[in-house]
GROMACS .gro file of C-alpha atoms in nm:
model
  332
    1MET     CA    1   3.665   2.125   0.483
    2VAL     CA    2   3.311   2.227   0.395
    3ILE     CA    3   3.238   2.545   0.203
    4LYS     CA    4   2.906   2.698   0.306
    5LYS     CA    5   2.700   2.951   0.119
    6THR     CA    6   2.359   3.090   0.205
    7THR     CA    7   2.117   3.191  -0.067
    8GLN     CA    8   1.750   3.274  -0.118
    9LEU     CA    9   1.576   3.060  -0.378
   10LYS     CA   10   1.231   2.994  -0.514
   11GLU     CA   11   1.075   2.652  -0.457
   12SER     CA   12   1.123   2.564  -0.823
   13ASP     CA   13   1.496   2.635  -0.795
   14VAL     CA   14   1.563   2.386  -0.519
   15THR     CA   15   1.308   2.108  -0.577
   16PRO     CA   16   1.346   1.815  -0.819
   17GLU     CA   17   1.132   1.881  -1.124
   18VAL     CA   18   0.919   1.571  -1.083
   19ILE     CA   19   0.832   1.659  -0.723
   20TYR     CA   20   0.780   2.026  -0.800
   21LYS     CA   21   0.534   1.943  -1.077
   22ALA     CA   22   0.343   1.727  -0.828
   23ARG     CA   23   0.318   2.043  -0.615
   24ARG     CA   24   0.524   1.895  -0.335
   25SER     CA   25   0.806   2.083  -0.168
   26PHE     CA   26   1.069   1.940   0.065
   27ILE     CA   27   1.314   2.231   0.066
   28LYS     CA   28   1.228   2.575   0.200
   29SER     CA   29   1.390   2.899   0.093
   30GLY     CA   30   1.741   2.935   0.225
   31ALA     CA   31   1.987   2.647   0.193
   32ILE     CA   32   2.348   2.551   0.237
   33LEU     CA   33   2.594   2.473  -0.036
   34GLY     CA   34   2.881   2.247   0.057
   35LEU     CA   35   3.154   2.062  -0.125
   36SER     CA   36   3.369   1.801   0.046
   37ALA     CA   37   3.746   1.822   0.032
   38LEU     CA   38   3.753   1.446   0.085
   39LEU     CA   39   3.654   1.384  -0.276
   40PRO     CA   40   3.965   1.369  -0.496
   41ALA     CA   41   3.958   1.561  -0.821
   42THR     CA   42   4.065   1.250  -1.013
   43ALA     CA   43   3.740   1.079  -0.917
   44LEU     CA   44   3.495   1.356  -1.000
   45ALA     CA   45   3.294   1.335  -1.320
   46THR     CA   46   2.991   1.460  -1.506
   47PRO     CA   47   2.734   1.204  -1.617
   48GLU     CA   48   2.783   1.296  -1.979
   49ASN     CA   49   3.154   1.239  -2.018
   50SER     CA   50   3.282   1.104  -1.687
   51ALA     CA   51   3.540   1.380  -1.670
   52GLY     CA   52   3.567   1.728  -1.531
   53SER     CA   53   3.411   1.896  -1.229
   54PHE     CA   54   3.134   1.699  -1.060
   55SER     CA   55   2.984   2.011  -0.901
   56ASN     CA   56   2.916   2.160  -1.245
   57ALA     CA   57   2.690   1.865  -1.325
   58LEU     CA   58   2.468   1.902  -1.020
   59PRO     CA   59   2.114   2.026  -1.063
   60ASP     CA   60   2.028   2.331  -0.856
   61TRP     CA   61   1.833   2.144  -0.589
   62LEU     CA   62   2.132   1.922  -0.512
   63LYS     CA   63   2.376   2.212  -0.514
   64GLN     CA   64   2.178   2.366  -0.232
   65LYS     CA   65   2.152   2.049  -0.022
   66ILE     CA   66   2.484   1.867  -0.043
   67LEU     CA   67   2.721   1.871   0.251
   68GLY     CA   68   3.059   1.706   0.275
   69SER     CA   69   3.057   1.357   0.422
   70SER     CA   70   3.230   1.310   0.755
   71ALA     CA   71   3.192   0.932   0.724
   72ASN     CA   72   3.369   0.897   0.390
   73THR     CA   73   3.710   0.921   0.551
   74GLN     CA   74   3.884   0.703   0.291
   75PRO     CA   75   3.917   0.915  -0.023
   76ILE     CA   76   3.879   0.694  -0.328
   77LYS     CA   77   4.136   0.771  -0.593
   78GLU     CA   78   4.001   0.511  -0.831
   79ALA     CA   79   3.833   0.626  -1.151
   80LEU     CA   80   3.457   0.645  -1.154
   81THR     CA   81   3.272   0.387  -1.358
   82PRO     CA   82   3.153   0.556  -1.680
   83TYR     CA   83   2.797   0.682  -1.646
   84LYS     CA   84   2.664   0.479  -1.940
   85ILE     CA   85   2.794   0.153  -1.794
   86ALA     CA   86   2.671   0.238  -1.445
   87THR     CA   87   2.319   0.295  -1.574
   88THR     CA   88   2.291   0.012  -1.828
   89TYR     CA   89   2.470  -0.277  -1.652
   90ASN     CA   90   2.240  -0.347  -1.359
   91ASN     CA   91   2.085  -0.616  -1.145
   92PHE     CA   92   1.725  -0.520  -1.078
   93TYR     CA   93   1.539  -0.844  -1.132
   94GLU     CA   94   1.197  -0.686  -1.108
   95PHE     CA   95   1.266  -0.562  -1.462
   96GLY     CA   96   1.437  -0.876  -1.596
   97TYR     CA   97   1.736  -1.100  -1.546
   98ASN     CA   98   1.977  -0.970  -1.810
   99LYS     CA   99   2.207  -0.683  -1.724
  100ASP     CA  100   2.048  -0.452  -1.981
  101ASP     CA  101   1.688  -0.542  -1.893
  102PRO     CA  102   1.644  -0.281  -1.615
  103ALA     CA  103   1.737   0.004  -1.848
  104LYS     CA  104   1.523  -0.133  -2.132
  105ASN     CA  105   1.218  -0.238  -1.932
  106SER     CA  106   1.175   0.035  -1.671
  107ASP     CA  107   1.034   0.320  -1.879
  108GLU     CA  108   0.680   0.260  -1.752
  109PHE     CA  109   0.785   0.267  -1.387
  110GLN     CA  110   0.659   0.577  -1.202
  111PRO     CA  111   0.883   0.675  -0.907
  112PHE     CA  112   0.680   0.984  -0.814
  113PRO     CA  113   0.477   1.045  -0.611
  114TRP     CA  114   0.624   0.801  -0.357
  115LYS     CA  115   0.531   0.696  -0.007
  116VAL     CA  116   0.737   0.505   0.250
  117GLU     CA  117   0.590   0.320   0.546
  118ILE     CA  118   0.784   0.332   0.873
  119ALA     CA  119   0.667   0.044   1.092
  120GLY     CA  120   0.751  -0.196   1.370
  121GLU     CA  121   0.945  -0.113   1.683
  122VAL     CA  122   0.931   0.266   1.658
  123ASN     CA  123   0.740   0.526   1.857
  124LYS     CA  124   0.642   0.722   1.547
  125PRO     CA  125   0.518   0.480   1.280
  126GLY     CA  126   0.329   0.600   0.976
  127HIS     CA  127   0.309   0.645   0.600
  128TYR     CA  128   0.517   0.934   0.472
  129ASP     CA  129   0.556   1.107   0.138
  130LEU     CA  130   0.917   1.091   0.022
  131ASP     CA  131   0.945   1.467   0.009
  132ASP     CA  132   0.827   1.485   0.371
  133LEU     CA  133   1.093   1.233   0.470
  134LEU     CA  134   1.357   1.451   0.306
  135LYS     CA  135   1.256   1.768   0.484
  136ASN     CA  136   1.538   1.910   0.694
  137ILE     CA  137   1.779   1.638   0.576
  138ASP     CA  138   2.105   1.752   0.421
  139LEU     CA  139   2.217   1.536   0.132
  140GLU     CA  140   2.576   1.425   0.085
  141GLU     CA  141   2.781   1.320  -0.215
  142ARG     CA  142   2.978   1.003  -0.143
  143ILE     CA  143   3.193   0.803  -0.378
  144TYR     CA  144   3.167   0.436  -0.284
  145ARG     CA  145   3.296   0.113  -0.429
  146LEU     CA  146   3.022  -0.133  -0.525
  147ARG     CA  147   3.109  -0.504  -0.524
  148CYS     CA  148   2.857  -0.747  -0.671
  149VAL     CA  149   2.840  -1.104  -0.540
  150GLU     CA  150   2.890  -1.205  -0.906
  151ALA     CA  151   3.250  -1.078  -0.879
  152TRP     CA  152   3.223  -0.757  -1.079
  153SER     CA  153   3.253  -0.408  -0.933
  154MET     CA  154   3.208  -0.037  -0.994
  155VAL     CA  155   3.296   0.298  -0.834
  156LEU     CA  156   2.990   0.522  -0.807
  157PRO     CA  157   2.911   0.875  -0.679
  158TRP     CA  158   2.591   0.854  -0.476
  159ILE     CA  159   2.375   1.138  -0.349
  160GLY     CA  160   2.202   1.058  -0.021
  161PHE     CA  161   2.201   1.075   0.356
  162PRO     CA  162   2.306   0.843   0.642
  163LEU     CA  163   2.029   0.600   0.729
  164HIS     CA  164   2.075   0.662   1.101
  165LYS     CA  165   1.949   1.019   1.059
  166LEU     CA  166   1.619   0.885   0.930
  167LEU     CA  167   1.582   0.603   1.183
  168LYS     CA  168   1.647   0.827   1.484
  169ARG     CA  169   1.365   1.057   1.377
  170PHE     CA  170   1.110   0.778   1.433
  171GLU     CA  171   1.246   0.681   1.777
  172PRO     CA  172   1.335   0.308   1.767
  173THR     CA  173   1.238   0.115   2.078
  174SER     CA  174   1.473  -0.109   2.276
  175ARG     CA  175   1.321  -0.411   2.097
  176ALA     CA  176   1.447  -0.296   1.757
  177LYS     CA  177   1.729  -0.538   1.672
  178TYR     CA  178   1.705  -0.543   1.292
  179VAL     CA  179   1.586  -0.323   1.008
  180LYS     CA  180   1.379  -0.485   0.733
  181PHE     CA  181   1.351  -0.318   0.391
  182THR     CA  182   1.074  -0.402   0.145
  183SER     CA  183   1.085  -0.297  -0.219
  184VAL     CA  184   0.782  -0.194  -0.420
  185LEU     CA  185   0.540  -0.449  -0.569
  186ARG     CA  186   0.406  -0.324  -0.902
  187PRO     CA  187   0.354  -0.612  -1.147
  188LYS     CA  188   0.203  -0.384  -1.411
  189GLN     CA  189   0.516  -0.167  -1.419
  190MET     CA  190   0.778  -0.431  -1.335
  191PRO     CA  191   0.757  -0.711  -1.593
  192ALA     CA  192   0.942  -0.982  -1.402
  193GLN     CA  193   0.701  -0.954  -1.110
  194ASN     CA  194   0.425  -1.044  -1.354
  195SER     CA  195   0.610  -1.339  -1.505
  196ALA     CA  196   0.489  -1.695  -1.456
  197PHE     CA  197   0.852  -1.809  -1.477
  198SER     CA  198   0.982  -1.599  -1.188
  199THR     CA  199   1.130  -1.798  -0.900
  200ILE     CA  200   1.131  -1.498  -0.665
  201ASP     CA  201   0.861  -1.448  -0.404
  202TRP     CA  202   0.793  -1.077  -0.456
  203PRO     CA  203   0.826  -0.818  -0.315
  204TYR     CA  204   1.202  -0.810  -0.262
  205VAL     CA  205   1.308  -0.806   0.103
  206GLU     CA  206   1.643  -0.723   0.261
  207GLY     CA  207   1.766  -0.651   0.612
  208LEU     CA  208   2.043  -0.524   0.833
  209ARG     CA  209   2.134  -0.566   1.195
  210MET     CA  210   2.056  -0.250   1.390
  211ASP     CA  211   2.420  -0.155   1.444
  212GLU     CA  212   2.488  -0.201   1.072
  213ALA     CA  213   2.195   0.022   0.985
  214MET     CA  214   2.314   0.288   1.229
  215HIS     CA  215   2.673   0.285   1.102
  216PRO     CA  216   2.764   0.622   0.945
  217LEU     CA  217   2.867   0.455   0.617
  218THR     CA  218   2.517   0.315   0.555
  219LEU     CA  219   2.348   0.543   0.306
  220MET     CA  220   1.998   0.602   0.177
  221ALA     CA  221   2.050   0.720  -0.182
  222VAL     CA  222   1.821   0.945  -0.385
  223GLY     CA  223   2.068   1.036  -0.659
  224LEU     CA  224   2.359   0.917  -0.869
  225TYR     CA  225   2.610   1.116  -1.075
  226GLY     CA  226   2.452   1.441  -0.963
  227LYS     CA  227   2.105   1.350  -1.088
  228ASN     CA  228   1.793   1.189  -0.945
  229LEU     CA  229   1.816   0.811  -0.939
  230LEU     CA  230   1.710   0.651  -1.265
  231ASN     CA  231   1.447   0.379  -1.254
  232GLN     CA  232   1.704   0.108  -1.326
  233SER     CA  233   1.919   0.231  -1.038
  234GLY     CA  234   1.646   0.196  -0.774
  235ALA     CA  235   1.449   0.520  -0.799
  236PRO     CA  236   1.348   0.705  -0.602
  237LEU     CA  237   1.501   0.565  -0.281
  238ARG     CA  238   1.751   0.286  -0.232
  239LEU     CA  239   1.989   0.151   0.027
  240VAL     CA  240   2.368   0.157  -0.019
  241VAL     CA  241   2.586  -0.051   0.217
  242PRO     CA  242   2.935  -0.030   0.064
  243TRP     CA  243   3.104  -0.310   0.262
  244LYS     CA  244   2.842  -0.568   0.162
  245TYR     CA  245   2.767  -0.736  -0.170
  246GLY     CA  246   2.537  -0.529  -0.386
  247PHE     CA  247   2.225  -0.743  -0.343
  248LYS     CA  248   2.199  -0.617   0.017
  249SER     CA  249   2.121  -0.269  -0.112
  250ALA     CA  250   1.743  -0.284  -0.156
  251LYS     CA  251   1.601  -0.068  -0.435
  252SER     CA  252   1.277   0.132  -0.471
  253ILE     CA  253   1.201   0.098  -0.100
  254VAL     CA  254   0.842   0.139   0.017
  255LYS     CA  255   0.866   0.005   0.371
  256ILE     CA  256   1.125   0.030   0.648
  257GLU     CA  257   1.036  -0.189   0.944
  258LEU     CA  258   1.227  -0.218   1.269
  259VAL     CA  259   1.190  -0.570   1.406
  260GLU     CA  260   1.309  -0.786   1.693
  261GLN     CA  261   1.380  -1.103   1.492
  262GLN     CA  262   1.624  -1.137   1.201
  263PRO     CA  263   1.425  -1.104   0.877
  264LEU     CA  264   1.442  -1.369   0.607
  265ASN     CA  265   1.586  -1.194   0.304
  266THR     CA  266   1.487  -1.273  -0.054
  267TRP     CA  267   1.813  -1.435  -0.171
  268GLN     CA  268   1.858  -1.610   0.161
  269GLN     CA  269   1.514  -1.763   0.108
  270ILE     CA  270   1.590  -1.868  -0.250
  271ALA     CA  271   1.936  -2.020  -0.192
  272PRO     CA  272   2.044  -2.021   0.174
  273ASN     CA  273   2.358  -2.221   0.095
  274GLU     CA  274   2.477  -1.945  -0.139
  275TYR     CA  275   2.347  -1.620   0.011
  276GLY     CA  276   2.356  -1.557   0.385
  277PHE     CA  277   2.207  -1.275   0.587
  278TYR     CA  278   2.527  -1.075   0.628
  279ALA     CA  279   2.673  -1.083   0.274
  280ASN     CA  280   2.990  -0.901   0.380
  281VAL     CA  281   3.246  -0.874   0.102
  282ASN     CA  282   3.499  -1.140   0.200
  283PRO     CA  283   3.772  -1.268  -0.037
  284HIS     CA  284   3.833  -1.562   0.201
  285VAL     CA  285   3.483  -1.707   0.165
  286ASP     CA  286   3.404  -1.824  -0.187
  287HIS     CA  287   3.061  -1.845  -0.338
  288PRO     CA  288   2.980  -2.217  -0.385
  289ARG     CA  289   3.010  -2.170  -0.763
  290TRP     CA  290   3.299  -1.922  -0.796
  291SER     CA  291   3.590  -1.761  -0.616
  292GLN     CA  292   3.554  -1.426  -0.441
  293LYS     CA  293   3.927  -1.355  -0.423
  294GLU     CA  294   3.918  -1.126  -0.728
  295GLU     CA  295   3.672  -0.902  -0.907
  296ARG     CA  296   3.622  -0.759  -1.254
  297ARG     CA  297   3.624  -0.381  -1.230
  298LEU     CA  298   3.405  -0.226  -1.496
  299PRO     CA  299   3.469  -0.124  -1.766
  300SER     CA  300   3.642  -0.442  -1.879
  301GLY     CA  301   3.678  -0.642  -2.198
  302LEU     CA  302   3.828  -0.950  -2.356
  303PHE     CA  303   4.170  -0.791  -2.400
  304HIS     CA  304   4.145  -0.571  -2.090
  305PRO     CA  305   3.972  -0.785  -1.827
  306ASN     CA  306   4.062  -0.537  -1.549
  307ILE     CA  307   4.082  -0.803  -1.278
  308ILE     CA  308   4.177  -0.671  -0.934
  309PRO     CA  309   4.205  -0.830  -0.587
  310THR     CA  310   3.899  -0.813  -0.366
  311ARG     CA  311   3.951  -0.647  -0.030
  312MET     CA  312   3.797  -0.751   0.300
  313PHE     CA  313   3.479  -0.552   0.362
  314ASN     CA  314   3.533  -0.404   0.015
  315GLY     CA  315   3.812  -0.195   0.167
  316TYR     CA  316   3.596  -0.040   0.439
  317GLU     CA  317   3.789  -0.183   0.731
  318GLN     CA  318   3.630   0.061   0.978
  319VAL     CA  319   3.331  -0.174   0.999
  320ALA     CA  320   3.539  -0.472   1.116
  321SER     CA  321   3.454  -0.405   1.482
  322LEU     CA  322   3.090  -0.487   1.409
  323TYR     CA  323   3.188  -0.851   1.352
  324ARG     CA  324   3.474  -0.898   1.596
  325ALA     CA  325   3.308  -1.184   1.785
  326MET     CA  326   3.165  -1.357   1.477
  327ASP     CA  327   3.286  -1.641   1.258
  328LEU     CA  328   3.237  -1.488   0.913
  329ARG     CA  329   3.271  -1.824   0.743
  330LYS     CA  330   2.953  -1.938   0.917
  331ASN     CA  331   2.787  -1.597   0.918
  332PHE     CA  332   2.843  -1.525   0.550
   0.00000   0.00000   0.00000
């Protein structure tokens, strides 16, 4: 069920503050308000206290854009990860290698204005302002599980839109077999990129097979907990692929390239024996240095470790058909 409401608003009412101040507009007067019945009340939360009605926490621009998700057909009745943990326990190595480094070291990062290059096997390549990309796109609120390859996990409420809606707009050619994502390279704003001790060949690169990218669960996120993405969470645009380990979800994306050959991803380049191209959550295939059969659901502690079994494809079994003919022990 989707509740719709039409209203007339000023540009400043429906545009994120940072974009509005830059005199960019990606929403015109007249919008649709929708709330999904698929989202259980037990999982909804405000960023401040992780309790209560999620819709009350939404800024006006999101209230006017969000539609219920038809793809999120498995309501998650698990509690949301507390907002403070979700935004201070992060892997974003451009800002440092400790979990609290992204939150501490990302203040100087400027996510607006932002441009994204669409390139490769498409009929309409080009460089686009983020607000232009978001024109005429309805955002959705989806609660997804996030499983890190390091065997910890969260439950997070993303704001975004299905990637396939963006890709179709640029008319992929028949030669487009994979989608390559490149994150931003800004050594002056991202300390680890400017470090002589970094072992990563920046910028960060990730990729998906075309059918994975076009799957309705694959999300491009612009918000989290009813707010714009924070810098440490991958602002202003990141990928979310809920059935894969978290490192597949490229952050702060500046280039989306459709290619014919499988791209070499960053972690696959660094340690190919540990990190494959597919990175599907699979409790039957251990990491060379630890088991993947269980995960530590945050929050957790010494006396409450909160260890739970890991599910195949992170519980999103509807993607299993994508890999029916594959040996997932070899294609890990």
